[in-house]
Coordinates of C-alpha atoms in Angstrom, one line a residue:
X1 CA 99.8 77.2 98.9
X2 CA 98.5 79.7 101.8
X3 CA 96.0 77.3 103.3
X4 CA 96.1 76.9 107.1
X5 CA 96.9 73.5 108.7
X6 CA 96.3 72.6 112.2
X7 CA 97.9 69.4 114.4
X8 CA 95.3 68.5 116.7
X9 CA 96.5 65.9 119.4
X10 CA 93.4 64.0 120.2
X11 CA 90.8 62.9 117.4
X12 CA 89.1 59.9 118.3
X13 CA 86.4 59.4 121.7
X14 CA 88.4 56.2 122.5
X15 CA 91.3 56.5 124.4
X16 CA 93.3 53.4 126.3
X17 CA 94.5 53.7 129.7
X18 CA 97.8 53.0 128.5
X19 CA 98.2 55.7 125.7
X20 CA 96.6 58.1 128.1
X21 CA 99.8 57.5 130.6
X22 CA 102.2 57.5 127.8
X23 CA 101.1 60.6 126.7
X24 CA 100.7 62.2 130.2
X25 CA 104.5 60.7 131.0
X26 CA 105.8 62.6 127.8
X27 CA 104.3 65.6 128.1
X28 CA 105.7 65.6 132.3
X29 CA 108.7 66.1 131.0
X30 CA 107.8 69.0 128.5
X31 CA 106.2 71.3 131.5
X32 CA 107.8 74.7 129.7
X33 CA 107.3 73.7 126.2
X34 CA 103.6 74.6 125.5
X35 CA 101.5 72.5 122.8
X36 CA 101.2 75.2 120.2
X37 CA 98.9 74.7 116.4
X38 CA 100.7 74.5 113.3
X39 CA 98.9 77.7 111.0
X40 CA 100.0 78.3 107.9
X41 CA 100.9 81.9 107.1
X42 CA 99.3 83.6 104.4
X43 CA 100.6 85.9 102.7
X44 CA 100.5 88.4 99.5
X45 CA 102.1 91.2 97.7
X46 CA 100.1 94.3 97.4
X47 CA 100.1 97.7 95.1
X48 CA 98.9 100.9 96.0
X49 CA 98.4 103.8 93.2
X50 CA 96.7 106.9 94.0
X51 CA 94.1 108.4 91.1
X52 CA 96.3 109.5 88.7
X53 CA 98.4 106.4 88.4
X54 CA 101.4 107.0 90.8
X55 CA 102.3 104.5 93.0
X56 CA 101.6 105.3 96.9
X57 CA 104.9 105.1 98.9
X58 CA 105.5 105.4 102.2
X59 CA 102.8 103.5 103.9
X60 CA 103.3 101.5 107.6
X61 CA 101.9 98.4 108.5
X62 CA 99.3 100.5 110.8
X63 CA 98.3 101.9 107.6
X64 CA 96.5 98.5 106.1
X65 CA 93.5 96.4 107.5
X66 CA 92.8 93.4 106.3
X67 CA 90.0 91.1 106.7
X68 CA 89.8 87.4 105.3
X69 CA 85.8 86.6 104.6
X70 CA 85.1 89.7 106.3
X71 CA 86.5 89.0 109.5
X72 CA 89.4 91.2 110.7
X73 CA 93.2 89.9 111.0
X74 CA 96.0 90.9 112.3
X75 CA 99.2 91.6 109.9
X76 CA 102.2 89.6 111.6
X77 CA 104.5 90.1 108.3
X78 CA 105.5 93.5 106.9
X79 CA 107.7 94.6 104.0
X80 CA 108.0 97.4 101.7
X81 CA 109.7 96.7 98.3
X82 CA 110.7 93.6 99.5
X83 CA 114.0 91.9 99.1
X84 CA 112.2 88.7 99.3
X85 CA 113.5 86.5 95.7
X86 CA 111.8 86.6 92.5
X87 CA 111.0 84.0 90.1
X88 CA 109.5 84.8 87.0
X89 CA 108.1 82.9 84.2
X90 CA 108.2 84.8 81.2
X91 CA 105.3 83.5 78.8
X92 CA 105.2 84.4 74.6
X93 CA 102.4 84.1 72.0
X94 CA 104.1 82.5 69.2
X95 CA 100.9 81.6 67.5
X96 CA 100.5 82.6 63.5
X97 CA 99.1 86.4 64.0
X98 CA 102.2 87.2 66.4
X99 CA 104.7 86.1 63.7
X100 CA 105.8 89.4 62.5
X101 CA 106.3 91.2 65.7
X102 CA 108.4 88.4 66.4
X103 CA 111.6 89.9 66.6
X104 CA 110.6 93.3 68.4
X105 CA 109.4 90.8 71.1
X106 CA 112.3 89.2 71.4
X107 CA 114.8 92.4 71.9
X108 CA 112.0 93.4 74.1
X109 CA 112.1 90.5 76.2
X110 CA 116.0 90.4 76.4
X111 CA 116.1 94.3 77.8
X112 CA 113.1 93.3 80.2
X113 CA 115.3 90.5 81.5
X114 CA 118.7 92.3 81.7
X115 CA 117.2 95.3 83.7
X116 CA 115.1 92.8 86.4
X117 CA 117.9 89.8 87.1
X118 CA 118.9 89.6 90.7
X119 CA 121.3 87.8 91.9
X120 CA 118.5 86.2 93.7
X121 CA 116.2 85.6 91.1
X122 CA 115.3 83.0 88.8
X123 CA 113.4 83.4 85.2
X124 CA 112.0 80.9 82.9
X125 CA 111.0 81.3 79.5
X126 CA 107.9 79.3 77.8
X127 CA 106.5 80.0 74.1
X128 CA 102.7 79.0 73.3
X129 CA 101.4 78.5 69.8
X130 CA 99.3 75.3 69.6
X131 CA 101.1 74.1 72.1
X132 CA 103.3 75.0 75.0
X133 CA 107.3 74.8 74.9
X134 CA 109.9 75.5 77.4
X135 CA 113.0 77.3 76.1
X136 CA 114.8 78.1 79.0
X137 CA 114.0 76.3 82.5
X138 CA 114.2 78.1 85.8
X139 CA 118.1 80.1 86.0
X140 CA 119.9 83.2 87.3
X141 CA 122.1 83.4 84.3
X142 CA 121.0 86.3 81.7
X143 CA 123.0 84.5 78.8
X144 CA 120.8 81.0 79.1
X145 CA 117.7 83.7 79.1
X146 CA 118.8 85.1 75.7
X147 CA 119.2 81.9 74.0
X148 CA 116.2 80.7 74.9
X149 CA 114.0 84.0 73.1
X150 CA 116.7 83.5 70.2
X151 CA 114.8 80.2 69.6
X152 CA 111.2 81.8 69.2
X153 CA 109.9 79.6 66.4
X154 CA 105.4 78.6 66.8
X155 CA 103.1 78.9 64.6
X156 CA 99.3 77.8 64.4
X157 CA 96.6 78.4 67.0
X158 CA 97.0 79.6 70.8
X159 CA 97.4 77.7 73.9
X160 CA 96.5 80.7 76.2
X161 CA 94.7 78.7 79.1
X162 CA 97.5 75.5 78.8
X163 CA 100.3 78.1 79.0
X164 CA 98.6 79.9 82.8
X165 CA 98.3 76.5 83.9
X166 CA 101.0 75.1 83.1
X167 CA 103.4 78.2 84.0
X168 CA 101.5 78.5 87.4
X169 CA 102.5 75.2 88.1
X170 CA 105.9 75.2 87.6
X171 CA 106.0 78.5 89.7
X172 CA 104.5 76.4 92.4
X173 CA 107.7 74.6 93.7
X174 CA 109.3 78.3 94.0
X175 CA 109.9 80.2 97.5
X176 CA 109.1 83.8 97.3
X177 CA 107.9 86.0 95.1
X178 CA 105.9 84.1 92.1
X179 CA 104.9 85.8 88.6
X180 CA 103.9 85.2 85.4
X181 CA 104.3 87.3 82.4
X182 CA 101.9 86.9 79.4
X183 CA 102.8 88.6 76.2
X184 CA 99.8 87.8 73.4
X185 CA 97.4 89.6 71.3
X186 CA 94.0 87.9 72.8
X187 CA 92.4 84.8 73.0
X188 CA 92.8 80.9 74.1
X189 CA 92.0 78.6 70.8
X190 CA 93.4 75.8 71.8
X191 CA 90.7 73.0 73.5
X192 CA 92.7 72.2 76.6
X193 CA 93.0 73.9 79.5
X194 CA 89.6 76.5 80.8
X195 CA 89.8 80.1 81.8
X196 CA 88.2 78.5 85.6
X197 CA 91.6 75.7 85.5
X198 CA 93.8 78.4 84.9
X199 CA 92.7 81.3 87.2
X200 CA 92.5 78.1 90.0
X201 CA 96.3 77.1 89.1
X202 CA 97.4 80.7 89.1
X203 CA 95.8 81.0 92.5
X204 CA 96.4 77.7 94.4
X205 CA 100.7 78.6 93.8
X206 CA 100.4 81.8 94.6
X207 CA 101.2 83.5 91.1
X208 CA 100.6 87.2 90.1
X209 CA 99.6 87.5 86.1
X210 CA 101.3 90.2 84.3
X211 CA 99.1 90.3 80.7
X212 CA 100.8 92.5 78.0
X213 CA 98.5 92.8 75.2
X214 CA 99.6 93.4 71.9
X215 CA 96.3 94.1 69.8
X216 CA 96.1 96.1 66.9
X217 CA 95.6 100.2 67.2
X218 CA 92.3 99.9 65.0
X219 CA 89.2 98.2 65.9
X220 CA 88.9 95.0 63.4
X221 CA 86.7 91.9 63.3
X222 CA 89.7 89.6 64.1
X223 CA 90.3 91.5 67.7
X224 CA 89.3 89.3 70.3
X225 CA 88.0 91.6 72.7
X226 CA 86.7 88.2 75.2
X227 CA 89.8 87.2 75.5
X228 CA 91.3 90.7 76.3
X229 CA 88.4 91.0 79.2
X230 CA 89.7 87.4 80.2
X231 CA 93.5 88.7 80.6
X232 CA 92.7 91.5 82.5
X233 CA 90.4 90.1 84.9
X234 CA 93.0 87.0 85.4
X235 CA 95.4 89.6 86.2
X236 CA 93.3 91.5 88.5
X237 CA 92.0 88.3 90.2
X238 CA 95.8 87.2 91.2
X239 CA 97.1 90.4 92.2
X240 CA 99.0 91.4 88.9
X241 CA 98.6 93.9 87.0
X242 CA 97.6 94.4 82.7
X243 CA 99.2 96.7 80.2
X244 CA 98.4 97.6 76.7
X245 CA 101.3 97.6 73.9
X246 CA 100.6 101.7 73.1
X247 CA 102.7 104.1 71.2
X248 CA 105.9 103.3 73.6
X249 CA 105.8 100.1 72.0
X250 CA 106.9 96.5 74.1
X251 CA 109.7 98.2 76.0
X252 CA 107.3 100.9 77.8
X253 CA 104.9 98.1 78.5
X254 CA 108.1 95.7 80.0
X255 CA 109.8 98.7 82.1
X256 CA 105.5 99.2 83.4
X257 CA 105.8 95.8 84.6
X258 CA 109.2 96.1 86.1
X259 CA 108.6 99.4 87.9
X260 CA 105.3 97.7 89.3
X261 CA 107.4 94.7 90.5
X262 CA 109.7 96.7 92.2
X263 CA 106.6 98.8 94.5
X264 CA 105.3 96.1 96.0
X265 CA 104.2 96.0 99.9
X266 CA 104.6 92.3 101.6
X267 CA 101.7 91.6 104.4
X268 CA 101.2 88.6 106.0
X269 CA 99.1 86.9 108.8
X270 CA 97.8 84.1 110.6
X271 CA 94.3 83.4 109.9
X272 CA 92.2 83.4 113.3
X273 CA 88.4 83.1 113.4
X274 CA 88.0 81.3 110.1
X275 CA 84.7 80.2 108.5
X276 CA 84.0 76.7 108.9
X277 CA 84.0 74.4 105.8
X278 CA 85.2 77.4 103.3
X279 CA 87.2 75.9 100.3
X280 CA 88.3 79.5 99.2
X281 CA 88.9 82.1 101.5
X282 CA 88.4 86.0 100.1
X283 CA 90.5 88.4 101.2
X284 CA 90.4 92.2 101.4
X285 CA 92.9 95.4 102.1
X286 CA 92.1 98.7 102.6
X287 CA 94.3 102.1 103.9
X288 CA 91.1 103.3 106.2
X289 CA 92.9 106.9 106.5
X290 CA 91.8 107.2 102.9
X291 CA 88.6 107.6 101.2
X292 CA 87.9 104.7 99.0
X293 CA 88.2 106.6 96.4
X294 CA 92.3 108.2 96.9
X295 CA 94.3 104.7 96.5
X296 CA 93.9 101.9 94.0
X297 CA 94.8 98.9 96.0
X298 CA 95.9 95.3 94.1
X299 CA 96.3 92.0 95.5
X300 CA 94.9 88.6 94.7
X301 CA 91.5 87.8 95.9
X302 CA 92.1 85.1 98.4
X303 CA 93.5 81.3 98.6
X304 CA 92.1 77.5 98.2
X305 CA 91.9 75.9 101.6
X306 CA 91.2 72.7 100.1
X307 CA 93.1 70.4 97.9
X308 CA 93.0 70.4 94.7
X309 CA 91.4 67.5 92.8
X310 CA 93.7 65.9 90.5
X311 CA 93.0 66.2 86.5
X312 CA 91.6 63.2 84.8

């Protein structure tokens, strides 16, 4: 997690004479090696897109300011389209009212799959119905990818929230770049996890959501518009990005995702001049040679400097 961390040297008001001399003897010895603070760097992957949709390329570090809670930083870490690894869960509604697109998800998924693996990368693969199943842990290898969307089963309710948490917290563990894909048709109806535990999960690791909605075309009582309003703004809250199954069907909406994963600018910095006693930090970029208006810029909203308390 992108939380800064300082070693100070002295805490307490009482000092013995001896520790005072110990110290003073180690440090005579250490005249060229300054004390330095350990700070944690923050970092996070952003998009830009101009008005009509097409992604901004092009852009230098002296392009970008950032601020964290409003006070400026200074960007020490610059990348664009990043070489940086990828690890990507890939997260399916197999709940009752996905069961017949079932097996257009599934050759979806597999072409998604073969046209992202790197070398580099890793992918897991999790189902959610009522409850939330693994089919293929973290790997490189396409052919353990397949299997594991061959062996789609679910059925009953769906596990939205449990599935974000869950998946965030297994990205957690991973270097580089974390995402999480969602395919589903709307809503969490599962008690268990909350919208606030999983947007704090997806956060706290460091995971971008990628929500691919399937609804259907038509307008109907059973379309769970709150839970489409939940997807997107989880997705816009964590830096990723939301796409609606349209007439290119899941394909268009995969090679969307793809293509947005592939644009991404890296920035990082060192946070200086914090606010005292913050437990989540809010970040913002901006490109001040355009009008606020000309670019569309995504990135998540900011980090948890705190720990997070442990679920009962």
């Amino acid at each position: 997690m992108a939380l800064p961390r300082r070693r100070l040297a002295w805490c307490g008001i009482s000092i013995s004479l001896p520790v005072i001399l110990g110290v003073a003897l180690r440090l005579a010895g250490q005249e060229d090696k300054p004390l330095r603070l350990d700070v944690k760097l923050v970092s996070l992957f952003v998009n830009v897109t101009d008005q009509q949709g097409a992604i901004v390329g092009g852009l230098t570090k002296e392009d970008f300011k950032l601020t964290e809670d409003g006070r400026p930083q200074t960007i020490t870490v610059f990348e664009r389209q990043s070489e940086m690894p990828l690890n990507l869960t890939l997260a399916i509604d197999t709940s009752s009212s996905t069961y017949k697109d079932r097996y257009m998800e599934q050759q979806a998924a597999k072409k998604f799959v073969h046209a992202m693996m790197r070398p580099q990368d890793q992918m897991s693969v999790l189902e959610f119905d009522t409850f939330v199943t693994e089919l293929t842990a973290f790997t490189n290898k396409v052919a353990l990818i397949d299997h594991g969307l061959d062996h789609m089963r679910g059925e009953g309710g769906t596990a939205l929230y449990d599935a974000i948490y869950l998946g965030s917290k297994s990205l957690g563990s991973k270097d580089g770049r974390k995402v999480l894909v969602l395919v589903t048709d709307g809503g969490d109806t599962v008690k268990g996890s909350t919208y606030d535990d999983a947007l704090e999960q997806a956060l706290r690791n460091e995971v971008m959501i990628y929500s691919i909605i399937d609804v259907p075309i038509e307008a109907s009582a059973g379309r769970d518009l709150g839970g489409e309003h939940a997807l997107i703004t989880l997705s816009e809250q964590t830096g990723g990005k939301h796409f609606y199954v349209d007439a290119g069907g899941l394909d268009k909406a995969f090679a969307r995702v793809s293509d947005d994963l592939r644009t991404q600018y890296l920035l990082g910095y060192y946070p200086k001049n914090q606010e005292p006693g913050k437990a989540f930090h809010r970040i913002q970029v901006t490109v001040p040679r355009a009008t606020a208006e000309s670019f569309n810029i995504r990135h998540k909203t900011g980090y948890y400097a705190d720990p997070q308390k442990s679920r009962e």
